[in-house]
Coordinates of N, CA and C and ligand atoms in Angstrom, one line a residue:
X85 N 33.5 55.5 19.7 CA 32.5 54.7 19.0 C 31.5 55.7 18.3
X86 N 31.7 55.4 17.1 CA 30.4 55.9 16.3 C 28.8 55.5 15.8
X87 N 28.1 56.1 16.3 CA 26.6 55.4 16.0 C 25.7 56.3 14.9
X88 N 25.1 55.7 14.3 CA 23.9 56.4 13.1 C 22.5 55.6 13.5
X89 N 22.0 56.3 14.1 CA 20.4 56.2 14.2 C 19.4 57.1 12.9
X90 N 18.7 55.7 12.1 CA 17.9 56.0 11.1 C 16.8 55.5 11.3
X91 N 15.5 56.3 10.8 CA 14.1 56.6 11.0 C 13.5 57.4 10.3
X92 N 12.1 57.4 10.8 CA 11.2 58.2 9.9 C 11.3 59.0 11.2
X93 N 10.4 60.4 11.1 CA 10.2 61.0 11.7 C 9.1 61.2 13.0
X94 N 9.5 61.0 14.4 CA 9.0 60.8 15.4 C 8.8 59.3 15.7
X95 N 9.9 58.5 15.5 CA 10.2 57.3 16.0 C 11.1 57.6 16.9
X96 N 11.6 57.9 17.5 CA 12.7 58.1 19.0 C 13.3 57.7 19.0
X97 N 14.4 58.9 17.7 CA 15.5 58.5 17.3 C 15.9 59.8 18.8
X98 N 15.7 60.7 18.5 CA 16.2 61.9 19.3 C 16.2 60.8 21.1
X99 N 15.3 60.7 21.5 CA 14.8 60.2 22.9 C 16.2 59.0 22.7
X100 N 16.2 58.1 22.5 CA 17.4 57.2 22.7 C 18.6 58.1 22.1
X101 N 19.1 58.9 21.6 CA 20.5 59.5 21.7 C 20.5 59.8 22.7
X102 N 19.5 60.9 23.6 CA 19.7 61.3 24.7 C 20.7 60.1 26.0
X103 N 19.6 59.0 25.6 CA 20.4 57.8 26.6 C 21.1 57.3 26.6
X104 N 21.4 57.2 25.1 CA 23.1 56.9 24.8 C 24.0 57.6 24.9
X105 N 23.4 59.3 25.1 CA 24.9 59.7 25.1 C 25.3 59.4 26.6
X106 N 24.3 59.7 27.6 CA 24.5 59.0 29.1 C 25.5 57.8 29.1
X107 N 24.9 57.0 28.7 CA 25.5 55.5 29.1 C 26.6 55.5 28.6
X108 N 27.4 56.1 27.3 CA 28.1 55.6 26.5 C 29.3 57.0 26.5
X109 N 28.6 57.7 26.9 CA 29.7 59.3 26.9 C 29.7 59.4 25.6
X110 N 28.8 59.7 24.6 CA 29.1 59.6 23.0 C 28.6 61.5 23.1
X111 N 28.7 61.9 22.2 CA 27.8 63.4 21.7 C 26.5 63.3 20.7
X112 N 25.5 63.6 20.9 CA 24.3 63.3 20.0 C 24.4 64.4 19.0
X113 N 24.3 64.4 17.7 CA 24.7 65.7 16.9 C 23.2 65.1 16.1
X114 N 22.1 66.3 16.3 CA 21.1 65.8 15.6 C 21.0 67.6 14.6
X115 N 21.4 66.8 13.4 CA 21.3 67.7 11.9 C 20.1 68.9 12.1
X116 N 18.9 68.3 12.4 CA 17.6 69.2 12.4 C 17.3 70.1 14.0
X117 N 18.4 69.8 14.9 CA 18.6 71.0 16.2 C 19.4 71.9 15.3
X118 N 20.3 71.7 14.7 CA 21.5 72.3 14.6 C 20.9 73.1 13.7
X119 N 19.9 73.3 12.8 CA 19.4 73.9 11.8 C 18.1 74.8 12.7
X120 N 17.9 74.1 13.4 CA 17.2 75.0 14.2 C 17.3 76.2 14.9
X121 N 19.0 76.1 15.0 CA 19.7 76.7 16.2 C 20.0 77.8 15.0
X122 N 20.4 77.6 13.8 CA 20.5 78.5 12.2 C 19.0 79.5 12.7
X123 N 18.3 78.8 12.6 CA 17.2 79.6 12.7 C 16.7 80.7 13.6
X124 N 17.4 80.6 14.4 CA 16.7 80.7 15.9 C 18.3 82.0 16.0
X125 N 18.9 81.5 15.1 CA 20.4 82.8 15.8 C 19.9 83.7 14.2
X126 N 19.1 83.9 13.7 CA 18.9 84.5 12.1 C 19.9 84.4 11.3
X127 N 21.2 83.7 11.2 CA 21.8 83.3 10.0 C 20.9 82.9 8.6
X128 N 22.2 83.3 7.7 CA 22.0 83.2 6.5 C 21.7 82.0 6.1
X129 N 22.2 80.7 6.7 CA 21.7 79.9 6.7 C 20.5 79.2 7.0
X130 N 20.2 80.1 8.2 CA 19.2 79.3 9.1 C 17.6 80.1 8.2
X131 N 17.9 81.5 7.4 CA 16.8 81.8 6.8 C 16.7 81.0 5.3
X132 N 18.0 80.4 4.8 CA 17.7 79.4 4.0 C 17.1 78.0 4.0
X133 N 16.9 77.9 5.4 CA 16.8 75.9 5.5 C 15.3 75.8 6.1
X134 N 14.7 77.7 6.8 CA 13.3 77.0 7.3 C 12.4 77.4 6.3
X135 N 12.8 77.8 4.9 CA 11.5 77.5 3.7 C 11.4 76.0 3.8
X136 N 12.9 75.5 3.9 CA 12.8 73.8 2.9 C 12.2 73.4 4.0
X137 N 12.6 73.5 5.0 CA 12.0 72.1 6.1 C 10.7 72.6 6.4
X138 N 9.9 73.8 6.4 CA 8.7 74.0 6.5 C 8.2 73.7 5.6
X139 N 8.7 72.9 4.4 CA 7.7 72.7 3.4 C 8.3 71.0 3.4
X140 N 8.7 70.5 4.3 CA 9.4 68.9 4.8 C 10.2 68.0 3.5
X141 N 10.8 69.5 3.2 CA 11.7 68.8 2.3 C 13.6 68.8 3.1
X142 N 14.1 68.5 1.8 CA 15.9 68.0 2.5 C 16.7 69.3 2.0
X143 N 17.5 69.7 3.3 CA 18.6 70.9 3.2 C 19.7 70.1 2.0
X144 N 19.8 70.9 1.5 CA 21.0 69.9 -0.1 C 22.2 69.8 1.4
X145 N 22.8 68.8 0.5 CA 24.1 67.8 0.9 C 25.3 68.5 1.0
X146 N 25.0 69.7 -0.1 CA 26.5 70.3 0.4 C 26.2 70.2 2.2
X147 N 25.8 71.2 1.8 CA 25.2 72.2 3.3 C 25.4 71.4 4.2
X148 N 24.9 70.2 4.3 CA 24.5 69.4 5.5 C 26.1 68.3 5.6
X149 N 26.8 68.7 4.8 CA 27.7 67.7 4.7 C 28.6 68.6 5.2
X150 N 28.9 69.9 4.8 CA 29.9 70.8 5.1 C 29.5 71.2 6.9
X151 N 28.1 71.1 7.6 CA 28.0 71.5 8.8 C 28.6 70.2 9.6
X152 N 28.3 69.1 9.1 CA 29.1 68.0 10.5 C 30.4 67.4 9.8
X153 N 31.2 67.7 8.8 CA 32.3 67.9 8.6 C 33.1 68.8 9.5
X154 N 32.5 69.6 10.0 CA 33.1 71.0 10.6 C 33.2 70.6 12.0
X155 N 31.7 70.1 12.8 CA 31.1 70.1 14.0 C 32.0 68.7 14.5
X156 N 32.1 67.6 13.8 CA 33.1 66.6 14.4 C 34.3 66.8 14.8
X157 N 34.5 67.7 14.2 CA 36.3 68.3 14.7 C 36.1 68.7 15.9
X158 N 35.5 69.0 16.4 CA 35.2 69.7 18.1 C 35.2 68.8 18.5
X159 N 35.9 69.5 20.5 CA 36.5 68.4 21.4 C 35.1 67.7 21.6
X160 N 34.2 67.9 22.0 CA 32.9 67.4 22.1 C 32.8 65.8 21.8
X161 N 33.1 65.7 20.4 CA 32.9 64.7 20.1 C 33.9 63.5 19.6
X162 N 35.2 64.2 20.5 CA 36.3 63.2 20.6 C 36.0 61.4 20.8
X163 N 34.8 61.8 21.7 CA 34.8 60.0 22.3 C 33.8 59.0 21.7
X164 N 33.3 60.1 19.9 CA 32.4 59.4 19.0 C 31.0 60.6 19.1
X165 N 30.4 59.7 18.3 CA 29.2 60.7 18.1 C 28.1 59.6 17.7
X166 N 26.8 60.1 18.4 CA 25.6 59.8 17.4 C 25.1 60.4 16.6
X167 N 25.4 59.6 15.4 CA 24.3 60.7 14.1 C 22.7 60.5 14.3
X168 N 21.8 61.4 14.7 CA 20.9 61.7 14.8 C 20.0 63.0 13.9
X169 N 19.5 61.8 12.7 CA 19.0 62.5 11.3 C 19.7 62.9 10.0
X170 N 21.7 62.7 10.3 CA 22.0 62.4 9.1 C 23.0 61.1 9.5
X171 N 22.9 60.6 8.3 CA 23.1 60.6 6.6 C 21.2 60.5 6.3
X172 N 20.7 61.6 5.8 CA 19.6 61.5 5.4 C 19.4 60.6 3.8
X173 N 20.8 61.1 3.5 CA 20.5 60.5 1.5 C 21.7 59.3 1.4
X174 N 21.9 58.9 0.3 CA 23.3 57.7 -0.1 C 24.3 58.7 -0.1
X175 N 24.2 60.0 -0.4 CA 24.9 60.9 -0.9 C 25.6 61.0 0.3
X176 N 24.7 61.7 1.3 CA 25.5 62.2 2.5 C 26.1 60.8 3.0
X177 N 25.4 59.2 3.2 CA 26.6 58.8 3.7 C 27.1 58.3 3.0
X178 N 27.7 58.4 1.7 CA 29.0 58.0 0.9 C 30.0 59.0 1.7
X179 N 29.6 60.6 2.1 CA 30.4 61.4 2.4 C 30.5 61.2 4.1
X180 N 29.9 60.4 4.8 CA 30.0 60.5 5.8 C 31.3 59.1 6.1
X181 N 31.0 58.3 5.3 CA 32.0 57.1 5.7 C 33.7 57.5 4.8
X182 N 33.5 58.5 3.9 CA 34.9 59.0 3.6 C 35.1 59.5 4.7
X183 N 34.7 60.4 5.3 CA 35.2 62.2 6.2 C 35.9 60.7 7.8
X184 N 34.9 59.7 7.9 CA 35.6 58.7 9.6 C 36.5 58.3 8.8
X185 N 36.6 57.6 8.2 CA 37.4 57.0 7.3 C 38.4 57.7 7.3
X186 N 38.8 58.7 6.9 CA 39.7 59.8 7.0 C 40.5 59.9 8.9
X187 N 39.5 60.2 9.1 CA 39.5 60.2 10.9 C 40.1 58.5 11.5
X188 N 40.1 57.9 10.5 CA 40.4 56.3 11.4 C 39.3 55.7 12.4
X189 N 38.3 56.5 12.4 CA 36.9 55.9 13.0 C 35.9 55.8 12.5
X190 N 35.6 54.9 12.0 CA 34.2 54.3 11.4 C 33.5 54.2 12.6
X191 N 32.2 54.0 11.5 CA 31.1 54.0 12.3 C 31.0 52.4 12.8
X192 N 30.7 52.2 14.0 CA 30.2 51.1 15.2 C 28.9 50.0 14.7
X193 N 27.8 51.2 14.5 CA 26.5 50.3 14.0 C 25.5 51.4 13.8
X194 N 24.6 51.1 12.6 CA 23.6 52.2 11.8 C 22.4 51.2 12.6
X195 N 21.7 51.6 13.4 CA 20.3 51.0 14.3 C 18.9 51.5 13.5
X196 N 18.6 51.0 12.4 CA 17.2 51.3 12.0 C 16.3 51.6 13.0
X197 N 15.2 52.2 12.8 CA 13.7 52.3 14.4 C 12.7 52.2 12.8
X198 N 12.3 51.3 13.1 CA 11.2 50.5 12.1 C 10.0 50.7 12.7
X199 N 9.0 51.7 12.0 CA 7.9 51.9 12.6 C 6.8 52.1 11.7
X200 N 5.5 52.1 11.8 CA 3.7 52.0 11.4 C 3.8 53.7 11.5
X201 N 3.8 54.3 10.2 CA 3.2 55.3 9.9 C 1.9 55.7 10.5
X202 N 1.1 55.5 10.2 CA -0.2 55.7 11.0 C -0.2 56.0 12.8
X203 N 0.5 55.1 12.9 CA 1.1 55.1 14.4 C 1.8 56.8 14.8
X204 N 2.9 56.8 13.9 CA 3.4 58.2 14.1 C 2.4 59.1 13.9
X205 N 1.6 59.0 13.2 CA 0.8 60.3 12.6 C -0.2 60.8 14.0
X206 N -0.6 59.2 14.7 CA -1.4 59.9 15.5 C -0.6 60.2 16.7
X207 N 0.4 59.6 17.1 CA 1.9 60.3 17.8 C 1.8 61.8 17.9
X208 N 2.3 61.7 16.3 CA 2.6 63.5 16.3 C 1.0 64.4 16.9
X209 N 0.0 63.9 16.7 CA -1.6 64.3 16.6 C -1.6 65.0 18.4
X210 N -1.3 64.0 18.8 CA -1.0 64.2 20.7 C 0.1 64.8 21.3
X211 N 1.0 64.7 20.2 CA 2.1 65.5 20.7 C 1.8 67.5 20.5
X212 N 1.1 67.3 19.3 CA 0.8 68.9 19.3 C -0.2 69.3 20.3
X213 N -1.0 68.4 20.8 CA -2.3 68.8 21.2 C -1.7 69.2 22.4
X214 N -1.0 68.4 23.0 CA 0.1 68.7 24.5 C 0.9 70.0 24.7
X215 N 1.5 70.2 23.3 CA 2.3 71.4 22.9 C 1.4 72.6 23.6
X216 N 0.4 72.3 22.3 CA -0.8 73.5 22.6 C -1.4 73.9 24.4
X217 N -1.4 72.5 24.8 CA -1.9 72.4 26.4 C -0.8 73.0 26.7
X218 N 0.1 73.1 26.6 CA 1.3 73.5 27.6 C 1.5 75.2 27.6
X219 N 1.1 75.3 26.3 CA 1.3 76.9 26.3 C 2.6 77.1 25.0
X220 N 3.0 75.7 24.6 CA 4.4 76.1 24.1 C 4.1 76.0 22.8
X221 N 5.5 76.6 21.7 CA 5.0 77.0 20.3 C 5.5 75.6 19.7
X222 N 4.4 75.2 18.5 CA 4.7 73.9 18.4 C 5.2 74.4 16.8
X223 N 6.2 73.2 16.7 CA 7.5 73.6 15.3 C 6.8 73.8 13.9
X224 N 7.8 74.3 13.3 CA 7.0 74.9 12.2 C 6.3 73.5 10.9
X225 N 7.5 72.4 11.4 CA 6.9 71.4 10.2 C 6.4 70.5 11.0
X226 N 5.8 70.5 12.4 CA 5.0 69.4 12.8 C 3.4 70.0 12.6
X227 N 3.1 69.5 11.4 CA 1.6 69.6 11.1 C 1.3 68.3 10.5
X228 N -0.1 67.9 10.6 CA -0.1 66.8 10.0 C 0.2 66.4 8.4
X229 N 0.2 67.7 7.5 CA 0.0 67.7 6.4 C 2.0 67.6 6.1
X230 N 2.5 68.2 6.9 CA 3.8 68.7 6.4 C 4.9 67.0 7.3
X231 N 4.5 66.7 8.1 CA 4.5 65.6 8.6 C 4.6 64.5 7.8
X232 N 3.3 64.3 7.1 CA 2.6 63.2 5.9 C 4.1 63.1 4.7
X233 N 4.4 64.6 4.3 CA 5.0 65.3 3.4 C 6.8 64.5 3.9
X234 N 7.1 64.6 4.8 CA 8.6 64.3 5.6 C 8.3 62.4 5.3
X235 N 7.3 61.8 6.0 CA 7.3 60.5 6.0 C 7.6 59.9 4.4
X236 N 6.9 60.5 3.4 CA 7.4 60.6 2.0 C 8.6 60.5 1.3
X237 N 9.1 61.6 2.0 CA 10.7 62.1 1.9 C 11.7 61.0 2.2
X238 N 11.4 60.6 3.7 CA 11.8 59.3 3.9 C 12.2 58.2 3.3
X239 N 10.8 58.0 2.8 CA 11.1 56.4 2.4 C 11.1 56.7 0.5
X240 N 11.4 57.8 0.1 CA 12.1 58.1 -1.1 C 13.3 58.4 -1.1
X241 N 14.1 58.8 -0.1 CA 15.5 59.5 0.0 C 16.8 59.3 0.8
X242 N 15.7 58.6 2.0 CA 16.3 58.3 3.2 C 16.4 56.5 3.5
X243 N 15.6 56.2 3.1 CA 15.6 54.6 3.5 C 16.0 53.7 2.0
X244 N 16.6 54.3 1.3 CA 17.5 53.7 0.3 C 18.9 53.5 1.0
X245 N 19.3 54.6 2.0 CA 20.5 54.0 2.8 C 20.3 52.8 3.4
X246 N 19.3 52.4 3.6 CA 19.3 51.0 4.2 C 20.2 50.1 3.7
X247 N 19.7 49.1 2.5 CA 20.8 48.5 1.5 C 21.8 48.8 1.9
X248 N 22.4 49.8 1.2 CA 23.8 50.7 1.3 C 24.6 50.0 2.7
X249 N 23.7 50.4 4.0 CA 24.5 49.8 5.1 C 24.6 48.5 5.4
X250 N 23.2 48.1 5.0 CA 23.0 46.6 4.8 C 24.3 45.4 4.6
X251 N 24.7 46.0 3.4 CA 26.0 44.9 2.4 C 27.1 45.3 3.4
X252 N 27.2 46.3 4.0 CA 28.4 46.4 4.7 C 28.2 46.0 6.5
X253 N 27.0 45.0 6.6 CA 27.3 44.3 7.6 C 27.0 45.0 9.3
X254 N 26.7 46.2 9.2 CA 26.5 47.2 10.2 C 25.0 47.4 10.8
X255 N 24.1 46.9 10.4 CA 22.9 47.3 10.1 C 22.0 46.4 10.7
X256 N 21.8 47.2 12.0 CA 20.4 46.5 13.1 C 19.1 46.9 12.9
X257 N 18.1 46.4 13.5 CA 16.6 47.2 13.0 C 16.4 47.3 14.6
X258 N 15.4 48.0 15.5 CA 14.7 48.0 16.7 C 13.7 48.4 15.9
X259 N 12.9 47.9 17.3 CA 11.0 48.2 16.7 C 11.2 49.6 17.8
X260 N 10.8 50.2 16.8 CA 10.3 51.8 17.2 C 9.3 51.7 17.7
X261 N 8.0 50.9 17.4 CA 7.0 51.2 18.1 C 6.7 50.5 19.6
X262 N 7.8 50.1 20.3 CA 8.2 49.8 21.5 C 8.1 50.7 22.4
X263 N 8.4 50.4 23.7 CA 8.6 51.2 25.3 C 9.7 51.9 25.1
X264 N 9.9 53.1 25.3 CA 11.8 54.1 25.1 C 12.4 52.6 26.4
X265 N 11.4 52.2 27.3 CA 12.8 51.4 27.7 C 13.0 50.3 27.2
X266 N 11.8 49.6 26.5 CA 12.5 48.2 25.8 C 13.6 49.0 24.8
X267 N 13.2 50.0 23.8 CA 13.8 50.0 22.5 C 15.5 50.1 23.1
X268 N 15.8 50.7 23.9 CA 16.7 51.3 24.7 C 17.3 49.9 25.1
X269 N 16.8 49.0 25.7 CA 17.4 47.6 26.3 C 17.8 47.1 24.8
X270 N 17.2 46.8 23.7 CA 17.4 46.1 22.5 C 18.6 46.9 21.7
X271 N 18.5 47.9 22.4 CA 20.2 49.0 21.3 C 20.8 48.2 22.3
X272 N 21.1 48.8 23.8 CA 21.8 48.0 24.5 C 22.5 46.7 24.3
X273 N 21.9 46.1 23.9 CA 22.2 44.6 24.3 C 23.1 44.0 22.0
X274 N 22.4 45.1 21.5 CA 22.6 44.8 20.0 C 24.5 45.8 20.5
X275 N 24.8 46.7 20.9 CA 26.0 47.0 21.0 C 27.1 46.2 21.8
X276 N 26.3 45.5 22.7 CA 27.3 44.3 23.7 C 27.9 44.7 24.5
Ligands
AMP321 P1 14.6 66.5 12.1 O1 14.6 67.3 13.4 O2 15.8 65.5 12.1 O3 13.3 65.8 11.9 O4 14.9 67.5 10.9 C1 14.0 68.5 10.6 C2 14.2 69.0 9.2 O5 15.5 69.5 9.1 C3 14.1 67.9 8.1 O6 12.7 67.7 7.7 C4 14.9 68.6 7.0 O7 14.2 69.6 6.3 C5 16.1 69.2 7.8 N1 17.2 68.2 7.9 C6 17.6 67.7 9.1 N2 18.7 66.9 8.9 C7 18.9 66.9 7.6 C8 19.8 66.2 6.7 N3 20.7 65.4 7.2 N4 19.7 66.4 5.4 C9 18.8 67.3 4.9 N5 17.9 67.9 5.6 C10 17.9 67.7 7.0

């Protein structure tokens, strides 16, 4: 079974893959770890993707299209996957429903997390303050300004796939601004 969780940024998209991959044995492949992990090993890559995302813009579609083209093929994610953070554009999922399509597994159900901006902003506000309390280093694009800049991004580039999945019948909404356990019971109960 294949799942695509889509959102703005710090609606708990990440926090419910974690629980689905439990329940469900799926693999959570979230686009913006995996770029992280670019980063963090100093690839050529990973010194090309933290100008863009530090300035909360989108890694081009090759790129992002050519890394979980590759990463699906692994035994990992033999028993499905959740996409967590891509298809960010129409582009990547025109290419994401060829590449299953190809594979003979389509995707299951694309679960919107429908959330109040303002809400996230002051989310993200406490979450750095905590970061900072903890001692730990807080990411390069969660600032409020670069944050503001991503929510933009969003709903210019990213939430045009809505529609797109809409006509093809797949396409749940959960209120993001929920309990991780209600939002978690309402995926639950929307997959059967
Ligand atoms: P995330 O952790 O999903 O919020 O992603 C952090 C950043 O990584 C984003 O702001 C983008 O710069 C980049 N990124 C992650 N996934 C994608 C994607 N599917 N397409 C383009 N850029 C991405």
């Amino acid at each position: 079974m294949n799942l695509i969780l889509i959102g703005p940024p710090g609606a708990g998209k990440g926090t419910q893959a974690k629980i689905l991959e439990e329940i469900y044995g799926l693999k959570q492949l979230s686009t913006g770890d995996m770029l992280r992990a670019e980063i963090a090993d100093g690839t050529d890559l990973g010194k090309k993707a933290k100008a863009i995302m530090d300035a909360g813009n989108l890694v081009s579609d090759d790129i992002m299209v050519g890394m979980i083209e590759s990463r699906i093929e692994q035994a990992d994610c033999a028993k499905g996957v959740i996409f967590d953070g891509f298809p960010r554009t129409v582009e990547q999922a025109k290419a994401l429903d060829t590449m299953l399509g190809k594979k003979g597994k389509p995707v299951k159900a694309v679960i919107e997390f429908v959330a109040d901006e303002e809400t996230l902003v002051d989310r993200l506000k406490s979450r750095i303050a905590q970061t900072i309390a903890a001692g730990q280093e807080v990411r390069g694009d969660d600032n409020e300004e670069t944050f503001r800049k991503r929510l933009g991004v969003y709903r210019a580039q990213t939430a045009p796939i809505l529609p797109y999945y809409e006509g093809t019948g797949l396409l749940h909404k959960v209120d993001g601004m929920a309990s991780v356990e209600d939002v978690s019971k309402e995926i639950k109960a929307l997959l059967g």
